XYZ file of C-alpha atoms in Angstrom:
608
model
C -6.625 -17.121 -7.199
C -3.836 -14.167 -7.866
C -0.747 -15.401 -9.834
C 2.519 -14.867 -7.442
C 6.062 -14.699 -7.786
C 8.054 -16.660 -5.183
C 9.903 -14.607 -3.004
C 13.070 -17.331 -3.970
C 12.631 -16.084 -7.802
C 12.563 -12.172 -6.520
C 15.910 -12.536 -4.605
C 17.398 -14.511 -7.374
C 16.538 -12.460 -10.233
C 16.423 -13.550 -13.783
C 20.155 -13.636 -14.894
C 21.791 -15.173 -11.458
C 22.366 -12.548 -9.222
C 21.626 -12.942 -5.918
C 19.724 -9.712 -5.767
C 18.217 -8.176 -9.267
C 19.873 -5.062 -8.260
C 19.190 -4.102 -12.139
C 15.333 -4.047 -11.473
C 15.642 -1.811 -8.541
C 17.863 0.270 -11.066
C 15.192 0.698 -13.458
C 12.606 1.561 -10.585
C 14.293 4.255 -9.286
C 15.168 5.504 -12.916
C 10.894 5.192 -13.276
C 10.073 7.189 -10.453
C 13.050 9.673 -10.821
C 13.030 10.681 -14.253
C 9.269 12.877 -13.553
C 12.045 14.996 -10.582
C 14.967 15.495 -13.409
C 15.250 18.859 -12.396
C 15.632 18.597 -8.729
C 17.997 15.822 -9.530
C 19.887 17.802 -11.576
C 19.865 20.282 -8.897
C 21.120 17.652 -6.427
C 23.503 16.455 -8.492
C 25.237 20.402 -9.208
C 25.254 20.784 -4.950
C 27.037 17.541 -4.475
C 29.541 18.177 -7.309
C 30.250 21.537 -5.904
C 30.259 20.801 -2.467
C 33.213 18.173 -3.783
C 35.122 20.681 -5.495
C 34.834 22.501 -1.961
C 36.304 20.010 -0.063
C 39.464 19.126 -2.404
C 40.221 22.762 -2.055
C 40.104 23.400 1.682
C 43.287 21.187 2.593
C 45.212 22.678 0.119
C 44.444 26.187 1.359
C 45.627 25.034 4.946
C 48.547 23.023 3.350
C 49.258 26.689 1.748
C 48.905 28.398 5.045
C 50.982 25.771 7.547
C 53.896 26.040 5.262
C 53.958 30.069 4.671
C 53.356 30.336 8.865
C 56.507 27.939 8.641
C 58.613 30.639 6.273
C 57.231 33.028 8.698
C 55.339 34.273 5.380
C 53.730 38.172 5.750
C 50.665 38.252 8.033
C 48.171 39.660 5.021
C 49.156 36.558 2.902
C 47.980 34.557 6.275
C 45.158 36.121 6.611
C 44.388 36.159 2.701
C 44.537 32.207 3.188
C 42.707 32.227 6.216
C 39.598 34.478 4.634
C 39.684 31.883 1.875
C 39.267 29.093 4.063
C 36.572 30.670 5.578
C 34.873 31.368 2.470
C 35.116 27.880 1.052
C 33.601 25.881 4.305
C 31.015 28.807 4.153
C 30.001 27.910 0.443
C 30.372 24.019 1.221
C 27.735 24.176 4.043
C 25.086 26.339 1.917
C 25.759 23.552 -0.407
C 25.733 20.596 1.936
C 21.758 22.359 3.294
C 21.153 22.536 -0.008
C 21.896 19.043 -0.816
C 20.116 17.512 2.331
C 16.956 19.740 1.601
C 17.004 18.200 -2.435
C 17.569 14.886 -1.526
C 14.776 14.940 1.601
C 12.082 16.313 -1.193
C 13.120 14.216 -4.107
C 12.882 11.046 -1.440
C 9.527 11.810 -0.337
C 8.154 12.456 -3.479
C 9.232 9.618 -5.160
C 8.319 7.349 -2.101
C 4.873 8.982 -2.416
C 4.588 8.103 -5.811
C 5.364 4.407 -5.880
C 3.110 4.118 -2.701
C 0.369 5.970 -4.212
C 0.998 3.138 -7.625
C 1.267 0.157 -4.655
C -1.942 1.065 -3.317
C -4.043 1.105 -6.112
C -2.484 -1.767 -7.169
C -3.298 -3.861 -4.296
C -6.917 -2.184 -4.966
C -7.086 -4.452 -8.245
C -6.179 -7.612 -6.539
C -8.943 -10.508 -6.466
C -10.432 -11.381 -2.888
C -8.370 -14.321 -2.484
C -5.055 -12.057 -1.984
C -7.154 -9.796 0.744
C -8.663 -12.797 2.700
C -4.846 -14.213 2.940
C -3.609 -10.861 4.488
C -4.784 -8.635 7.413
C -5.659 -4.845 6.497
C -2.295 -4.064 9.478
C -0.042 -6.094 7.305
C -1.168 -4.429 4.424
C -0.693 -0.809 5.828
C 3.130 -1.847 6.610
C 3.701 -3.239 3.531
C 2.266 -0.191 1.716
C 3.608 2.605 3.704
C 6.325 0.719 6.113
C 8.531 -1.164 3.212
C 8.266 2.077 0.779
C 9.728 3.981 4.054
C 12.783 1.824 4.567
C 13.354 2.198 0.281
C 13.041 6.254 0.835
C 16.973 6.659 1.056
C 17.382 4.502 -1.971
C 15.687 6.955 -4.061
C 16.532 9.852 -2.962
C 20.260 9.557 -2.264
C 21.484 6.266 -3.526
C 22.673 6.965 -6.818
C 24.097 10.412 -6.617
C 25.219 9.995 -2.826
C 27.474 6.860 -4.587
C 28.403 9.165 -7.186
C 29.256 11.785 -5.340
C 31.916 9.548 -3.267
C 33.160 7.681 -6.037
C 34.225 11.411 -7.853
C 35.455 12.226 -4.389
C 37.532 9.286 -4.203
C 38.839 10.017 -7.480
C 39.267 13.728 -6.525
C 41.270 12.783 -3.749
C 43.754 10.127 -5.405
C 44.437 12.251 -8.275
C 45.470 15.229 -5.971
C 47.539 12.643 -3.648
C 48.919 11.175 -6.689
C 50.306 15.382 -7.952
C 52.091 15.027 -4.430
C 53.758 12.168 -4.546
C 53.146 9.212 -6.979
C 53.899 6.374 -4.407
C 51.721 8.356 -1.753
C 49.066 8.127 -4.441
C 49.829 4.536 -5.450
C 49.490 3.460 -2.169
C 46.503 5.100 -0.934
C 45.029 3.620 -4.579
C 45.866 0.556 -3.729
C 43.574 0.832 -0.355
C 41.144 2.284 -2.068
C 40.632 -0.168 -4.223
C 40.943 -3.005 -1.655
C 38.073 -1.417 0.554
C 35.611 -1.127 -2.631
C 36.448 -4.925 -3.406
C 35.847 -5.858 0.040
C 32.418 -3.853 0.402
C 31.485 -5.260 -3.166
C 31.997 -8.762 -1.928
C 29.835 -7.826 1.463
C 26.878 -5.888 -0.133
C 24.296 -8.782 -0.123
C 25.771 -10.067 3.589
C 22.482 -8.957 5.299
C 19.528 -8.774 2.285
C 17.952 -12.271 4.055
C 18.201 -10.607 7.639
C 16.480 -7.255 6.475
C 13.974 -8.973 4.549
C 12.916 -11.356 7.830
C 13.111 -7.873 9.434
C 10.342 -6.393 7.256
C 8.102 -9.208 7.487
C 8.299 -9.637 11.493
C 7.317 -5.370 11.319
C 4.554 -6.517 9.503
C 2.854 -9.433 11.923
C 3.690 -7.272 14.344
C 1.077 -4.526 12.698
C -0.927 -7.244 11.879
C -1.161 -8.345 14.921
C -1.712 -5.072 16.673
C -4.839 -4.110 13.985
C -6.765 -7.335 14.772
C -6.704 -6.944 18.129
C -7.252 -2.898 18.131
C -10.618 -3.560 15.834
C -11.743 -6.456 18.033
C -11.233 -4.559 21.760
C -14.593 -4.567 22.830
C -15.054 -8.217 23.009
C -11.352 -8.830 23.851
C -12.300 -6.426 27.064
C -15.654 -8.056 27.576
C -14.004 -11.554 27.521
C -11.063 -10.953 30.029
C -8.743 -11.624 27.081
C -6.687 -8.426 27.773
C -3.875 -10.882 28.968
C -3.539 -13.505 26.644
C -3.581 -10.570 24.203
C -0.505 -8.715 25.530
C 1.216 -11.826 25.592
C 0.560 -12.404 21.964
C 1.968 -8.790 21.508
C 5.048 -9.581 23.674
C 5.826 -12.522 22.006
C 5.369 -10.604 18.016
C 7.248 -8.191 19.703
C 10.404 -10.040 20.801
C 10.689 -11.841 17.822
C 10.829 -8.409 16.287
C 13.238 -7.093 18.152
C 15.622 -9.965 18.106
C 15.246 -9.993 14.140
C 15.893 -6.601 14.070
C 18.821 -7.067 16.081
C 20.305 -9.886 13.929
C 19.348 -7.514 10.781
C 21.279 -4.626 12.209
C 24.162 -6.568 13.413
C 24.571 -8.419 9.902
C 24.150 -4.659 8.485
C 26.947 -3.520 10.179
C 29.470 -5.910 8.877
C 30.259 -3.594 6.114
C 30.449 -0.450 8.308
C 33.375 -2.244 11.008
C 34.877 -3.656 7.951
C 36.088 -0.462 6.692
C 36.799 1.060 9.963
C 39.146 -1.495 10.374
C 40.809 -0.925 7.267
C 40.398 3.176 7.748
C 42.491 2.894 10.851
C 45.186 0.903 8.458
C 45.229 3.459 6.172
C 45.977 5.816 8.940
C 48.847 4.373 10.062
C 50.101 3.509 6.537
C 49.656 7.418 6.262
C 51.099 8.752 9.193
C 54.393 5.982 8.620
C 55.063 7.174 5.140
C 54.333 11.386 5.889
C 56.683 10.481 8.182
C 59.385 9.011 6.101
C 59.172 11.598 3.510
C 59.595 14.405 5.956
C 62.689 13.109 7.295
C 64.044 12.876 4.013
C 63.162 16.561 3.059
C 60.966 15.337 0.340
C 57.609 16.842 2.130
C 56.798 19.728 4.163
C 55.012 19.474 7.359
C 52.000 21.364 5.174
C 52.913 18.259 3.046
C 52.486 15.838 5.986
C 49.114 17.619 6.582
C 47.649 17.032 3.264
C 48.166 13.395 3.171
C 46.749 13.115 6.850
C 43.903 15.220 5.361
C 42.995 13.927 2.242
C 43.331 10.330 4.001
C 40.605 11.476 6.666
C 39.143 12.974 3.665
C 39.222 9.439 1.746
C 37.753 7.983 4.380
C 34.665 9.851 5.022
C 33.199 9.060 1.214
C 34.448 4.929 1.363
C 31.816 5.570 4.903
C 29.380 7.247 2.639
C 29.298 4.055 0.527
C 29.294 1.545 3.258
C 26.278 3.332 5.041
C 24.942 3.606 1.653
C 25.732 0.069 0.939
C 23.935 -0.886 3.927
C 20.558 1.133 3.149
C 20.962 -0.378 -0.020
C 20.963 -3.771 1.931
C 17.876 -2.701 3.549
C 16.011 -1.234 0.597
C 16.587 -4.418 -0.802
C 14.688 -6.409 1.349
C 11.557 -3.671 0.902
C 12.105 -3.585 -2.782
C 12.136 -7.008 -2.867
C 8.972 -7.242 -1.260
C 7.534 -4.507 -3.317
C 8.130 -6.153 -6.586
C 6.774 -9.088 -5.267
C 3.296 -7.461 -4.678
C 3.601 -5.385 -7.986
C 4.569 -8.662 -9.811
C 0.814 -10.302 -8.431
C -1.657 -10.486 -10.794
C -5.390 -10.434 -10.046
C -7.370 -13.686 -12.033
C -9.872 -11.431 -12.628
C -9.035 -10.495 -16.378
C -11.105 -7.049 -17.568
C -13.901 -7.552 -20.744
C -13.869 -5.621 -23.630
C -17.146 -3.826 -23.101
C -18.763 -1.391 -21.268
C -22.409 -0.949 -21.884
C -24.544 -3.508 -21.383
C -26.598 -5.466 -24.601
C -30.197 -5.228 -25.429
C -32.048 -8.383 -25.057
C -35.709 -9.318 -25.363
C -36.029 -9.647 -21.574
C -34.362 -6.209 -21.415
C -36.766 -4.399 -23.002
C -36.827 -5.675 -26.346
C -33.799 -4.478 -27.771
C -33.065 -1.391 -25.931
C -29.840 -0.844 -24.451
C -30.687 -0.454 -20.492
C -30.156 2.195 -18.314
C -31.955 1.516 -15.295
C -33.012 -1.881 -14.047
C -31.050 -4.585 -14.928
C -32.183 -8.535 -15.428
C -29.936 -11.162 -13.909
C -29.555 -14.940 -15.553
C -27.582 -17.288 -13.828
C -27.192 -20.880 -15.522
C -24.735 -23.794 -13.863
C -23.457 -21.721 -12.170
C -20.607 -23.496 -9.218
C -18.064 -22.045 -7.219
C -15.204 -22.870 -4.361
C -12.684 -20.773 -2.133
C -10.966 -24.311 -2.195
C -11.252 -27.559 -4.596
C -12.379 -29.659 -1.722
C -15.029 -26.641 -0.347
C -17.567 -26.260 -3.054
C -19.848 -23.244 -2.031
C -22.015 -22.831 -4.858
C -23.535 -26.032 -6.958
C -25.009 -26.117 -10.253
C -27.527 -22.376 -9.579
C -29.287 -21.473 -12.115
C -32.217 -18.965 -11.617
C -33.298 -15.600 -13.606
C -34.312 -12.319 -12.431
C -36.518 -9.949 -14.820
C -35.072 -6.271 -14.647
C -37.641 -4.090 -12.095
C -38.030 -7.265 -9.911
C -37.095 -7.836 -6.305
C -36.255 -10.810 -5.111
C -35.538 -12.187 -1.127
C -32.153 -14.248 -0.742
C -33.005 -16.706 2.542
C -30.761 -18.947 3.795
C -28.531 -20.660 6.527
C -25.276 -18.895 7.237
C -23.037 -20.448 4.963
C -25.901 -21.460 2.502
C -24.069 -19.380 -0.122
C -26.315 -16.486 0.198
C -23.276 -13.911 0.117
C -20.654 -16.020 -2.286
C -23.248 -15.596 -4.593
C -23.778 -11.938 -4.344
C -19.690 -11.598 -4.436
C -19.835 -13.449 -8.108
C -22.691 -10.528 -9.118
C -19.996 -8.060 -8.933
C -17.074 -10.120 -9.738
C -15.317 -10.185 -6.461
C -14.986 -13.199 -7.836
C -15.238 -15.572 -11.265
C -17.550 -18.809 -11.139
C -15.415 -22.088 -11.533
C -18.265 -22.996 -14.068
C -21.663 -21.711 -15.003
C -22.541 -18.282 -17.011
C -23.721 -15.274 -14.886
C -25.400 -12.403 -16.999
C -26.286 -9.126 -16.037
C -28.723 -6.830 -18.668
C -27.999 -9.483 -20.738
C -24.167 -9.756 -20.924
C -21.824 -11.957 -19.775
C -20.206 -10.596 -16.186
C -16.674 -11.711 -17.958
C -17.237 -9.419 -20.718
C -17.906 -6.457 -19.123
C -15.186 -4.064 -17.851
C -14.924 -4.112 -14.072
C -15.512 -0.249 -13.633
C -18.681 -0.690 -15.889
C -19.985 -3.793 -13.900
C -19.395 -2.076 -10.703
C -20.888 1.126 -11.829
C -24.292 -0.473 -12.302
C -24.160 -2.891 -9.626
C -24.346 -1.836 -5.779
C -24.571 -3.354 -2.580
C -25.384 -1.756 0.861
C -24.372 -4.219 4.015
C -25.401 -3.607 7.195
C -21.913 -2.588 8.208
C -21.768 0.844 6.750
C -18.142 2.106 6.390
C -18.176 5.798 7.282
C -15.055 8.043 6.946
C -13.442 10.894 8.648
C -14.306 13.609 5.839
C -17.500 15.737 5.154
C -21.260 14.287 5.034
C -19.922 15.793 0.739
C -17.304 13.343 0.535
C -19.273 10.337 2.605
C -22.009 10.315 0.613
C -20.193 10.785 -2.844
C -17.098 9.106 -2.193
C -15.252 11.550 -2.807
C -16.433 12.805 -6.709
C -16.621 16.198 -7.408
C -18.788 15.886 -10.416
C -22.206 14.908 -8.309
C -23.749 18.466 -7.777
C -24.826 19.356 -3.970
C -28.361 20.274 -5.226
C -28.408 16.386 -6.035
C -27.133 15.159 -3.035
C -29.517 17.288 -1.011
C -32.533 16.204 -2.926
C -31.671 12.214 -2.169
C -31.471 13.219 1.352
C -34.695 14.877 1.504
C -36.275 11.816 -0.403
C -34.610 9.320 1.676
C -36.245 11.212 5.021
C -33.035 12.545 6.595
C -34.478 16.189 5.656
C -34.488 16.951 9.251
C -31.176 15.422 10.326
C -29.699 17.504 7.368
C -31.458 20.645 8.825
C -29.448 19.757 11.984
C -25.911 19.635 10.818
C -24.124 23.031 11.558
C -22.341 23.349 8.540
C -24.520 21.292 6.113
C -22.436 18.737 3.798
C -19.405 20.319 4.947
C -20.286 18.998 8.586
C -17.247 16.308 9.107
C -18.179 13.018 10.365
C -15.850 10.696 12.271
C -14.236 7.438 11.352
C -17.104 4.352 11.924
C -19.987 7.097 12.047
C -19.927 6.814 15.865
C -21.927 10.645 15.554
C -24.785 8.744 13.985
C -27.462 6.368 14.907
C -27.296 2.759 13.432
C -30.517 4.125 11.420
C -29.152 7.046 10.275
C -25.965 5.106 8.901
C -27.969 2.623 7.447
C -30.001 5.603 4.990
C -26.472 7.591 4.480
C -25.457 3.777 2.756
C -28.919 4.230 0.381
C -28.178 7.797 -0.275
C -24.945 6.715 -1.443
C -26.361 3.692 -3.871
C -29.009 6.717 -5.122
C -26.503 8.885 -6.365
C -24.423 5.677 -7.984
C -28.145 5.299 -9.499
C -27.060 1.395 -10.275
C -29.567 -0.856 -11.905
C -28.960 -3.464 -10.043
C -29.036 -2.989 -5.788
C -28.098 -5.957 -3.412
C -29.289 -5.476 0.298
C -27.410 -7.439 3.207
C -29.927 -7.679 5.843
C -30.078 -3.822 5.929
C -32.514 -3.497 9.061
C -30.573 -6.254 10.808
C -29.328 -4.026 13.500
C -32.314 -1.290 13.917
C -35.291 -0.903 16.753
C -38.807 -1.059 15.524
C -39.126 2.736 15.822
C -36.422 3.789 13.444
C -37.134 0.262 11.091
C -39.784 2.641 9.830
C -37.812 5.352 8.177
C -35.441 2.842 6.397
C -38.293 0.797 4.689
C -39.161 3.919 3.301
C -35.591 4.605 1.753
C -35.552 0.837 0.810
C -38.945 1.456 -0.788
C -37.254 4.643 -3.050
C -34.395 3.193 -3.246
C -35.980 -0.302 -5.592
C -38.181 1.739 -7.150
C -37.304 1.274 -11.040
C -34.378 -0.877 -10.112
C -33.629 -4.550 -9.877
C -32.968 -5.838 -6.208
C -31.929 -8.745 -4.337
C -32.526 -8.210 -0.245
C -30.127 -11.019 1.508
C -32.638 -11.605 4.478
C -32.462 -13.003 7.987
C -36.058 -12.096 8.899
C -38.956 -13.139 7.000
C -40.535 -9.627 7.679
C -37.695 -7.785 5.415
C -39.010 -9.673 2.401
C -42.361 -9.357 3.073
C -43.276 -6.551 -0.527
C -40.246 -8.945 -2.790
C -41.757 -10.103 -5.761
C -39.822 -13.266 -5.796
C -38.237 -15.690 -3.082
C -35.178 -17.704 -3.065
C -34.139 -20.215 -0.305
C -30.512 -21.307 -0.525
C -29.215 -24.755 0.981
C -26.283 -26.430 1.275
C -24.778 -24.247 -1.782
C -27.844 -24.985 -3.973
C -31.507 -23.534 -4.596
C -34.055 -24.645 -2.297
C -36.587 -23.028 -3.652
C -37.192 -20.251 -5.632
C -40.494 -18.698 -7.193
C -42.952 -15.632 -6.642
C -43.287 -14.748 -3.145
C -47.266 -14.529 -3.010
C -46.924 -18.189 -4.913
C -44.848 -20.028 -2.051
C -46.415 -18.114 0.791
C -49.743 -19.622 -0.524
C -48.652 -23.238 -0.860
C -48.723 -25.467 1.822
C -46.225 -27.723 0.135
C -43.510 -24.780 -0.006
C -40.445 -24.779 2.208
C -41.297 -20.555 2.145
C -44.940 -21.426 3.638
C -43.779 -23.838 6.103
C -41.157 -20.777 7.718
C -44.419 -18.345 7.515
C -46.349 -20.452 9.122
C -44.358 -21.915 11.817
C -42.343 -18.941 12.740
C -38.610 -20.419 12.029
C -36.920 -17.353 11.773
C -33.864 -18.975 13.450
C -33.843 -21.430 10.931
C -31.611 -18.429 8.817
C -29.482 -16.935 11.693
């Protein structure tokens, strides 16, 4: 099972807080510091753009009292062009601001969803089977989306106000000092009060992201299951399910929102005090000659103007409130831990029944000895198997659904560990081996071939550059698809679509072997591959099954007793043990052999 942190811990952090706003800190500092130039950039805009907008009032300030003195028209207009000049420069600025901050925000988000995904990719099966591939996809892509404005304005956006704020007192303060006092005084009393309400809606946002994802959950079951939802009249009970995720969704986002914009009416309240505080003591100095009306201006000014950065940090402070709740659920999946540890090695040993002591490089034996296993303590699967399987051998897997047939396969390439028992592959321990290296040798084909939307190239190769297209060609033509290859218009650069839905269930089917040819594994497990597949086309993938297991090591998980009719060996799986196991021409020969009895009396069923 994967090791998790408790969500409780994650909100709690290690030294008390109630959010480990320190963590997120050093996240954004991680996926920052590779963009220190565009920060940089950023950061020069923002400074300038301030410097732009302490200057402005004082330029009109400037202007209103020489209009006053009935000052020379060119010195009007001198102030005027100025003006002009300044809110031209602070846009430019502002653009170029947005345009950093939009970049440096996607590619960071990109980055850390890019590290989340593979991450999840190293997880054990026990975290997938808990989760649905929707909830994944929002967690992945929909939580790093709601952190985007943390990266790529949080810091310097915050920054940016708090020098404005100070930019603005410190001017206010050169008018008058109790004009500045007071308007400190505010100041401070708004940061306090935001400071106290940061974490006011963290819980809300984070039952916010989790109803988004049951919600996509919800929607990719259904969406991957339509066909029999449509051919079962379920098309009702469905929407209701998705009107009933949905209204929970919207009335947590509601309560999310609403919670979020405590801090936002909080300091419009006390904006519209400040006003009035403003406008009361402009007026008083006016009357007693100890401001100018250009005076009276400023401080109405540079009060709107100390208003629009403490907004900047409440909105900010309210993204950061949301961010939490995805960064809190972010850490949480980077803080799982798959149980699957990685070996040291990555070669497999020589061993007599290797080839008496050389290393292998094609087939590869398999030993299995006590080998037990269980998704849960009270479910054992697998009890006490032990069997062997000499390198170049194939061998039929029959059994019941549930029998263990595929639990067992799952353990051969370390989907999962066994709870007790030793499996060795060429001779080594699975445990010791590297993943990569295990999985390298080892290959399965199912009868539910994944096919993506990319070129036949990419299909067949998944995606590696290094396999040659003379190669992939030549597997093709072995395989019998020279024909169908003939046929595509623009050879391996002919796209296929998502499921193969272009293709025959045949023609699918041999794409999967091509695939495990070019992997060249030494060890190939078959799921039922001609499961799904008329008579007529059965033909052409026995053949590729035929190349395929030549020189190699197979194991052919079989429903029908005529897919393991050229095995070498049979195994019949019961109740999580070994029925029976032994050559194939052996069993099929003796009466007394649970293998002869199916042959005999045609209990095919007996596996379905």
């Amino acid at each position: 099972m994967t090791t998790t942190t408790s969500p409780t811990s994650l909100a709690t952090g290690t030294t008390g807080e109630r959010t480990p706003y320190g963590r997120y800190l050093r996240l954004l500092a991680r996926y920052l510091r590779p963009h220190w130039r565009a920060t940089l950039a950023l950061t020069l805009a923002l400074l300038g753009s301030i410097g732009m907008q302490l200057a402005r009032p004082q330029i009109v300030r400037g202007f209103i009292d020489a209009a006053q003195a009935q000052a020379d028209v060119d010195k009007l207009l001198a102030a005027a062009l100025s003006f002009l000049a300044i809110g031209l420069v602070a846009q430019v600025l502002n653009v170029a601001a947005t345009y950093l901050s939009t970049d440096l925000g996607f590619s960071a988000t990109n980055a850390l969803r890019a590290d989340l995904a593979a991450h999840l990719l190293t997880l054990d099966m026990s975290f997938h089977n808990e989760r649905t591939p929707g909830e994944m996809i929002e967690r992945v892509d929909g939580d790093i989306t709601a952190v985007s404005n943390f990266f790529s304005q949080f810091v310097i956006r915050l920054a940016g106000s708090a020098l404005l704020i100070v930019g603005v007192l410190v001017m206010l303060f050169r008018e008058d000092w109790r004009v500045g006092l007071a308007l400190s005084g505010f100041a401070i009393g708004a940061l306090l009060m935001m400071n106290r309400l940061r974490d006011v809606a963290v819980e809300d946002s984070t039952a916010d992201r989790q109803a988004s994802a049951e919600l996509f959950g919800l929607l990719e079951e259904r969406l991957e299951g339509l066909d029999d939802l449509r051919a079962n009249g379920m098309a009702a009970y469905t929407m209701l399910r998705f009107h009933e995720k949905m209204r929970a969704f919207v009335d947590v986002g509601h309560k999310a929102w609403m919670a979020r914009s405590v801090v936002w009416r909080t300091i419009m309240t006390l904006f519209g005090l400040a006003v009035v505080m403003a406008l009361g003591i402009g007026a008083a100095l006016y009357r007693q000659g100890a401001f100018t009306l250009g005076a009276v201006y400023l401080l109405l000014n540079y009060t709107q103007m100390l208003f629009d950065p403490l907004e900047q940090v409440a909105h900010q402070l309210q993204d950061l409130q949301k961010a939490a709740a995805g960064l809190g659920r972010v850490t949480e999946l980077l803080d799982l831990r798959s149980s699957l540890r990685d070996g040291p090695e990555t070669t497999f040993c020589a061993t007599p029944e290797n080839g008496n002591g050389v290393e292998p490089d094609a087939a590869l034996s398999i030993c299995a000895v006590g080998v037990s296993f269980a998704y849960s303590e009270d479910q054992p699967v697998l009890q006490d198997v032990t069997f062997t399987l000499r390198q170049g051998r194939t061998m039929g897997l029959l059994g019941r659904t549930g029998s263990g047939k595929t639990t067992l396969t799952r353990l051969l390439f370390r989907l999962y560990d066994a709870n007790r028992g030793v499996i060795r592959i060429g001779g080594r321990d699975v445990r010791d081996l590297r993943l990569d290296a295990l999985r390298r040798r080892v290959c399965m084909v199912t009868q539910d071939v994944q096919l993506f939307s990319a070129t036949v190239r990419d299909n067949l190769t998944f995606f590696d550059p290094q396999i040659a297209d003379e190669q992939i060609v030549s597997v093709l033509h072995e395989l019998g698809m020279g024909e169908w290859f003939a046929r595509l218009p623009k050879g391996l650069d002919t796209e296929l679509t998502a499921g193969g839905g272009d293709l025959s269930a045949g023609e699918a089917q041999v794409l999967a072997f091509a695939r495990a040819f070019l992997q060249d594994p030494g060890l190939v497990i078959l799921d039922e591959p001609s499961s799904r597949l008329d008579p007529a086309t059965e033909h052409l993938l026995e053949r590729a099954m035929n190349r395929l297991l030549h020189g190699r090591t197979g194991i052919i998980i079989a429903h029908r007793l005529a897919t393991v009719q050229r095995v070498d060996e049979i195994m019949i799986m019961e109740d999580g043990r070994i029925r029976e196991h032994g050559p194939r021409a052996a069993l099929a020969h003796d009466p007394r052999s649970r293998f002869y009895e199916l042959l005999h009396t045609g209990l095919e069923e007996a596996f379905a």
